[in-house]
Structure formats: structure tokens, C-alpha cells
Amino acid sequence: MEEKSTNKIAVFSIDVEEWYHLEYFNNFKTDRSKSVMDGLYKFIKIVDKHNIKASFFIVGELIQTLLQTIKKLDIEGHDIGLHSYLHKRPVVQNINEFIKDTEDTILEIKSILPNNSFGYRSPCFAIDRQRLEEIIKLGIKYDASKITQKEHPLYVNLDLDGFEKLKKDIYKKGSFKVFEVSTIKFLGINIPIAGGGYLRIIPWPLYFWLLKKYLKKSNFINFFIHPFELSDANFELPENTPLITKFRYNYNRNKVERRLNKIIELLKENGFIFKTFSQI
């Protein structure tokens, strides 16, 4: 049964990954000396400005280079989560590869925060029920990888049979919770209304209208972003990168910071409070 509550909750999160972790560049030779981590620090400034605690899902191989930042975020009350070790989609790994990838990520983060427990978000929202059960066995406390958007070729429709629906987009089995990305149906398609490339590519007046429409009938929103979308770094992408990939990567990146601030202001005007996944 859905929980009856007047509380309006917004969760802001960022998948802490480099530009070369994006699925678009899997088959390209990439220059790893080029970084978009300025986008991470811009996100931190935005949430600090609005006094928001956020959830940070970190790719394992970046943990040591971000050691001091992660410790500071933890001390300040932000939520630290895991985003795989090498940013490989779980469903393209066999089960043993996936378990090792997750174990390696846990060991890496435990070397910095030994007393913490952690949540998880799959790269590209591509986790299935079998792999979900494995992260539960490994002691992960929640998952934020569910999305209902069948049109996207990389996403996976996560089966939650046996989970109790606590409220819209929040599910529970035992002490383990799953959080779904917020979507709204428009012209017969489920559109993620909470960030990512959709924030950049959907025309802003339409996006903002859909968001206001969503907020009228929902008391929970699960918002996500990536460092490259906030980064000011402007470098050449790998040679032979398709035009469609260049468009997906670059389009409206210079508008994301302003749009994020407007969204936060709209949420506050509508009575939403901001929490991390762990706080929920």
C-alpha cells in the first residue's frame, strides 16, 4: 500500500564519472589526461549554495584521486554511493565479473570510509534482478538504478517482484530500498523529468512545463546529473566521434548550471525538502 504522507521530498544526486566512462566512447581511444571533474566541484558549489545534502555515486577507479573530496563530503553529511569500478554496464558482465567489480569498488571506498555503508547506482541504469540480489548479499543498503523508459537501448527494466511500494518511486524488501528515477508520460513515452541529458536536450520551456506538471501530482522527485554536463572543459573529442555523439555530449552544457538553480528554486517554492537516499 502506498504511504500516505504530505512530505514532499527531493533527492539530488550525481554520478561521479569521467567523460571517457560514457558508453558513447567505449570503442574509442580516449585521452585520460583530459578531465571534467570541474563539473563535480561546480555541483558541490550549487548544493552548498542551497544548503542541500546530495548523493554522490562514485566510479571505483576514481576514488583514490578524489580521496580528500570524498572524505570532506562525508564529514559534511552528504551521501556516498558506488557506481561500479570501471563503469561497465552490469548486464554485459557475467555474474562473477559483476560480483568482483562490486567487491573491488566496496574495498576501494572502505579504504577511505571504513565505518560507512553504501548505496549503489548502476552505470546506464542497466542492472537486472539477479545482479540486484548480489549487491544485497554484499551488504549494499539501497539501489538507485531503476528506470521505466523502454525506448532507451541501454536501460534495463528492473524486476521488483516481491518488493513493497512505499510511495511513488520508492520500494522496499526487508531493510533494502530501491529508488526509481522520476518520469512523466508525454505523447505516450515515459520521459525522465529529473536531469541527465533530458535536462539539456528537451527544449527548456517544455521541460520546465513538464516538471511543474509532474510536481503537481507527486511528492517525490529523484534527480540526477553528471560532471561533464556541468563542466567548462572544452576539448576535442576522439577522432571519428559521430556527430550524434558530439551533439549528445555538448548540447546545452553551458545552460545546465542555470537550469539546476531554477529547478531547485521551483522545488523549494513547491514545499519540497531535500534529503539524501541514505536519509530516506
Coordinates of C-alpha atoms in Angstrom, one line a residue:
M1 CA 0.0 0.0 0.0
E2 CA 1.3 3.5 -0.9
E3 CA 2.3 5.5 2.1
K4 CA 0.1 8.5 2.8
S5 CA 2.3 11.4 3.6
T6 CA 2.3 15.2 2.9
N7 CA 6.1 15.3 3.0
K8 CA 7.5 16.4 -0.4
I9 CA 11.0 15.0 -0.8
A10 CA 13.6 15.8 -3.5
V11 CA 16.9 13.9 -3.8
F12 CA 19.7 15.4 -5.8
S13 CA 22.5 13.0 -7.0
I14 CA 25.5 13.0 -9.3
D15 CA 27.2 10.0 -10.9
V16 CA 30.9 10.8 -10.4
E17 CA 32.4 9.6 -13.6
E18 CA 34.8 11.0 -16.2
W19 CA 33.8 11.8 -19.8
Y20 CA 35.6 8.8 -21.0
H21 CA 33.4 6.5 -18.9
L22 CA 30.4 7.4 -21.1
E23 CA 29.1 4.5 -23.1
Y24 CA 29.5 6.6 -26.3
F25 CA 33.3 6.3 -26.0
N26 CA 33.6 2.6 -25.2
N27 CA 35.2 1.8 -28.6
F28 CA 37.4 4.9 -28.9
K29 CA 40.9 5.6 -27.8
T30 CA 40.5 8.3 -25.2
D31 CA 43.0 10.8 -23.7
R32 CA 42.5 10.2 -20.0
S33 CA 44.6 13.3 -19.1
K34 CA 41.6 15.4 -20.0
S35 CA 39.1 15.7 -17.2
V36 CA 35.6 17.1 -16.5
M37 CA 35.9 16.9 -12.7
D38 CA 35.4 20.7 -12.5
G39 CA 31.8 19.8 -13.1
L40 CA 31.8 17.8 -9.9
Y41 CA 33.0 20.8 -7.9
K42 CA 30.5 23.1 -9.6
F43 CA 27.7 20.7 -8.5
I44 CA 29.1 20.8 -4.9
K45 CA 29.0 24.6 -5.0
I46 CA 25.4 24.6 -6.2
V47 CA 24.1 22.2 -3.5
D48 CA 26.2 24.1 -0.8
K49 CA 24.7 27.4 -2.0
H50 CA 21.2 26.0 -1.5
N51 CA 22.1 24.1 1.7
I52 CA 21.3 20.8 0.2
K53 CA 22.8 17.4 1.1
A54 CA 23.2 15.3 -2.0
S55 CA 24.1 11.7 -3.0
F56 CA 27.4 11.0 -4.8
F57 CA 27.8 7.8 -6.8
I58 CA 31.5 7.3 -7.5
V59 CA 33.2 5.2 -10.0
G60 CA 35.7 3.0 -8.1
E61 CA 38.8 3.8 -10.2
L62 CA 38.4 7.5 -9.4
I63 CA 38.1 7.0 -5.6
Q64 CA 41.8 7.5 -4.7
T65 CA 42.2 10.6 -6.9
L66 CA 39.1 12.1 -5.1
L67 CA 40.1 10.9 -1.7
Q68 CA 40.1 14.3 0.1
T69 CA 36.9 15.4 -1.6
I70 CA 35.1 12.2 -0.6
K71 CA 36.2 12.5 3.0
K72 CA 35.0 16.1 3.1
L73 CA 31.6 15.3 1.5
D74 CA 31.1 12.5 4.1
I75 CA 32.0 14.8 7.0
E76 CA 29.6 17.4 5.7
G77 CA 26.7 14.9 5.7
H78 CA 26.5 14.1 2.0
D79 CA 25.7 10.5 0.9
I80 CA 28.5 8.4 -0.7
G81 CA 27.4 5.7 -3.0
L82 CA 29.0 3.3 -5.5
H83 CA 28.9 3.5 -9.4
S84 CA 30.8 0.3 -10.3
Y85 CA 34.6 0.1 -10.6
L86 CA 35.2 0.7 -14.3
H87 CA 31.7 2.0 -15.3
K88 CA 30.7 -1.2 -17.1
R89 CA 27.0 -2.0 -17.5
P90 CA 26.3 -4.9 -15.2
V91 CA 24.2 -6.8 -17.7
V92 CA 27.1 -7.1 -20.1
Q93 CA 29.2 -8.7 -17.3
N94 CA 28.8 -12.3 -16.3
I95 CA 27.7 -12.7 -12.8
N96 CA 31.2 -13.5 -11.4
E97 CA 32.6 -10.4 -13.2
F98 CA 29.8 -8.3 -11.8
I99 CA 30.4 -9.5 -8.2
K100 CA 34.2 -8.9 -8.4
D101 CA 33.6 -5.4 -9.9
T102 CA 31.3 -4.6 -7.0
E103 CA 33.6 -6.1 -4.4
D104 CA 36.5 -4.1 -5.8
T105 CA 34.5 -0.9 -5.5
I106 CA 33.5 -1.7 -1.9
L107 CA 37.1 -2.4 -0.9
E108 CA 38.2 0.8 -2.5
I109 CA 35.7 3.0 -0.7
K110 CA 36.1 1.1 2.6
S111 CA 39.8 2.1 2.5
I112 CA 38.6 5.7 2.9
L113 CA 35.4 5.3 4.9
P114 CA 35.7 2.0 6.7
N115 CA 32.7 2.5 9.0
N116 CA 30.2 3.5 6.4
S117 CA 27.6 1.5 4.5
F118 CA 26.8 2.5 0.9
G119 CA 24.2 2.7 -1.8
Y120 CA 24.6 1.8 -5.4
R121 CA 23.7 3.1 -8.8
S122 CA 24.3 1.0 -11.9
P123 CA 26.0 2.6 -15.0
C124 CA 23.3 3.4 -17.5
F125 CA 20.6 2.1 -15.2
A126 CA 21.5 -1.4 -16.5
I127 CA 21.0 -3.8 -13.6
D128 CA 18.7 -6.8 -13.6
R129 CA 17.1 -8.7 -10.7
Q130 CA 19.9 -11.4 -10.5
R131 CA 22.6 -8.7 -10.0
L132 CA 20.4 -6.7 -7.6
E133 CA 20.2 -9.8 -5.4
E134 CA 24.0 -10.0 -5.5
I135 CA 24.5 -6.4 -4.3
I136 CA 22.1 -7.0 -1.5
K137 CA 24.2 -10.1 -0.4
L138 CA 27.3 -7.8 -0.5
G139 CA 25.8 -5.5 2.1
I140 CA 24.8 -2.6 -0.1
K141 CA 21.9 -0.7 1.7
Y142 CA 20.0 0.6 -1.3
D143 CA 19.9 0.8 -5.1
A144 CA 19.0 3.8 -7.2
S145 CA 19.1 2.2 -10.6
K146 CA 15.5 1.6 -11.5
I147 CA 14.0 3.5 -14.5
T148 CA 10.9 2.9 -16.6
Q149 CA 11.9 4.0 -20.1
K150 CA 11.7 1.2 -22.6
E151 CA 12.8 3.4 -25.5
H152 CA 16.4 3.8 -24.3
P153 CA 18.6 1.0 -25.7
L154 CA 20.9 0.9 -22.7
Y155 CA 18.4 0.9 -19.8
V156 CA 17.0 -2.3 -18.2
N157 CA 13.5 -2.7 -16.7
L158 CA 14.4 -3.9 -13.2
D159 CA 12.0 -6.5 -11.9
L160 CA 10.9 -5.7 -8.3
D161 CA 8.5 -8.6 -7.8
G162 CA 8.1 -9.1 -4.1
F163 CA 9.1 -5.5 -3.2
E164 CA 6.6 -3.4 -1.3
K165 CA 5.8 0.0 -2.8
L166 CA 6.2 2.6 0.0
K167 CA 5.3 5.6 -2.1
K168 CA 5.8 6.7 -5.7
D169 CA 9.2 5.5 -6.9
I170 CA 10.3 4.1 -3.6
Y171 CA 10.3 0.3 -3.0
K172 CA 11.3 -1.9 -0.1
K173 CA 12.1 -5.5 0.7
G174 CA 13.3 -6.2 4.2
S175 CA 15.6 -3.3 5.1
F176 CA 16.7 -2.8 1.4
K177 CA 15.2 0.0 -0.6
V178 CA 15.1 0.7 -4.4
F179 CA 14.6 4.2 -5.7
E180 CA 13.3 4.8 -9.2
V181 CA 14.2 7.7 -11.5
S182 CA 11.3 10.2 -11.8
T183 CA 9.5 10.0 -15.2
I184 CA 6.4 11.6 -16.7
K185 CA 4.3 10.2 -19.6
F186 CA 4.2 12.6 -22.5
L187 CA 2.9 11.7 -26.0
G188 CA 2.9 8.0 -24.9
I189 CA 6.6 8.0 -23.8
N190 CA 8.0 7.9 -20.3
I191 CA 10.3 10.9 -20.1
P192 CA 12.8 11.1 -17.3
I193 CA 12.0 14.5 -15.8
A194 CA 14.8 14.6 -13.3
G195 CA 18.0 15.5 -15.0
G196 CA 20.7 13.9 -17.1
G197 CA 20.7 14.5 -20.9
Y198 CA 17.0 15.2 -20.8
L199 CA 17.6 18.4 -18.9
R200 CA 19.8 19.6 -21.8
I201 CA 18.1 18.2 -24.9
I202 CA 14.4 18.7 -24.2
P203 CA 13.6 22.4 -25.0
W204 CA 13.7 24.3 -21.7
P205 CA 10.1 25.7 -21.8
L206 CA 8.8 22.2 -22.5
Y207 CA 11.0 20.6 -19.8
F208 CA 10.0 23.2 -17.2
W209 CA 6.3 22.8 -18.1
L210 CA 6.6 19.0 -17.7
L211 CA 8.4 19.4 -14.4
K212 CA 5.7 21.7 -13.0
K213 CA 3.1 19.2 -14.2
Y214 CA 4.9 16.4 -12.5
L215 CA 5.3 18.2 -9.2
K216 CA 1.5 18.8 -9.0
K217 CA 0.8 15.1 -8.6
S218 CA 4.0 13.8 -7.0
N219 CA 5.6 14.2 -3.6
F220 CA 8.9 12.6 -4.5
I221 CA 11.5 13.5 -7.2
N222 CA 14.7 11.7 -7.8
F223 CA 17.1 14.0 -9.7
F224 CA 20.5 13.0 -11.3
I225 CA 23.3 14.7 -13.2
H226 CA 26.9 14.0 -14.4
P227 CA 30.1 16.1 -14.1
F228 CA 30.6 16.5 -17.8
E229 CA 27.2 18.2 -18.0
L230 CA 28.4 21.0 -15.7
S231 CA 32.0 21.1 -16.8
D232 CA 33.6 24.1 -18.5
A233 CA 36.2 21.9 -20.1
N234 CA 36.2 22.3 -23.8
F235 CA 38.5 19.8 -25.6
E236 CA 38.4 17.8 -28.8
L237 CA 36.5 14.5 -28.5
P238 CA 38.2 11.4 -30.0
E239 CA 38.8 11.4 -33.7
N240 CA 35.8 10.0 -35.7
T241 CA 33.3 10.6 -32.9
P242 CA 29.9 10.5 -34.6
L243 CA 28.1 13.8 -35.0
I244 CA 25.1 12.4 -32.9
T245 CA 27.5 11.7 -30.0
K246 CA 29.1 15.1 -30.2
F247 CA 25.6 16.6 -30.1
R248 CA 24.5 14.4 -27.1
Y249 CA 27.7 15.3 -25.3
N250 CA 27.9 19.1 -25.9
Y251 CA 24.4 20.3 -26.4
N252 CA 23.4 23.0 -23.8
R253 CA 26.1 22.1 -21.3
N254 CA 26.6 25.8 -20.7
K255 CA 23.0 26.1 -19.6
V256 CA 22.9 23.3 -17.0
E257 CA 24.0 25.3 -14.0
R258 CA 21.4 28.0 -14.5
R259 CA 18.7 25.4 -15.1
L260 CA 19.7 23.5 -12.0
N261 CA 19.4 26.6 -9.9
K262 CA 15.9 27.3 -11.3
I263 CA 14.8 23.7 -10.6
I264 CA 16.0 23.9 -7.0
E265 CA 14.1 27.2 -6.6
L266 CA 10.9 25.7 -8.1
L267 CA 11.2 22.7 -5.7
K268 CA 11.5 25.0 -2.7
E269 CA 8.6 27.1 -3.9
N270 CA 6.5 23.9 -4.0
G271 CA 7.4 22.9 -0.5
F272 CA 9.9 20.2 -1.2
I273 CA 12.6 19.3 1.3
F274 CA 15.9 17.9 0.2
K275 CA 17.3 14.6 1.5
T276 CA 19.9 12.0 0.5
F277 CA 18.9 8.5 -0.4
S278 CA 20.5 7.3 2.9
Q279 CA 18.4 9.7 4.9
I280 CA 15.2 8.3 3.4

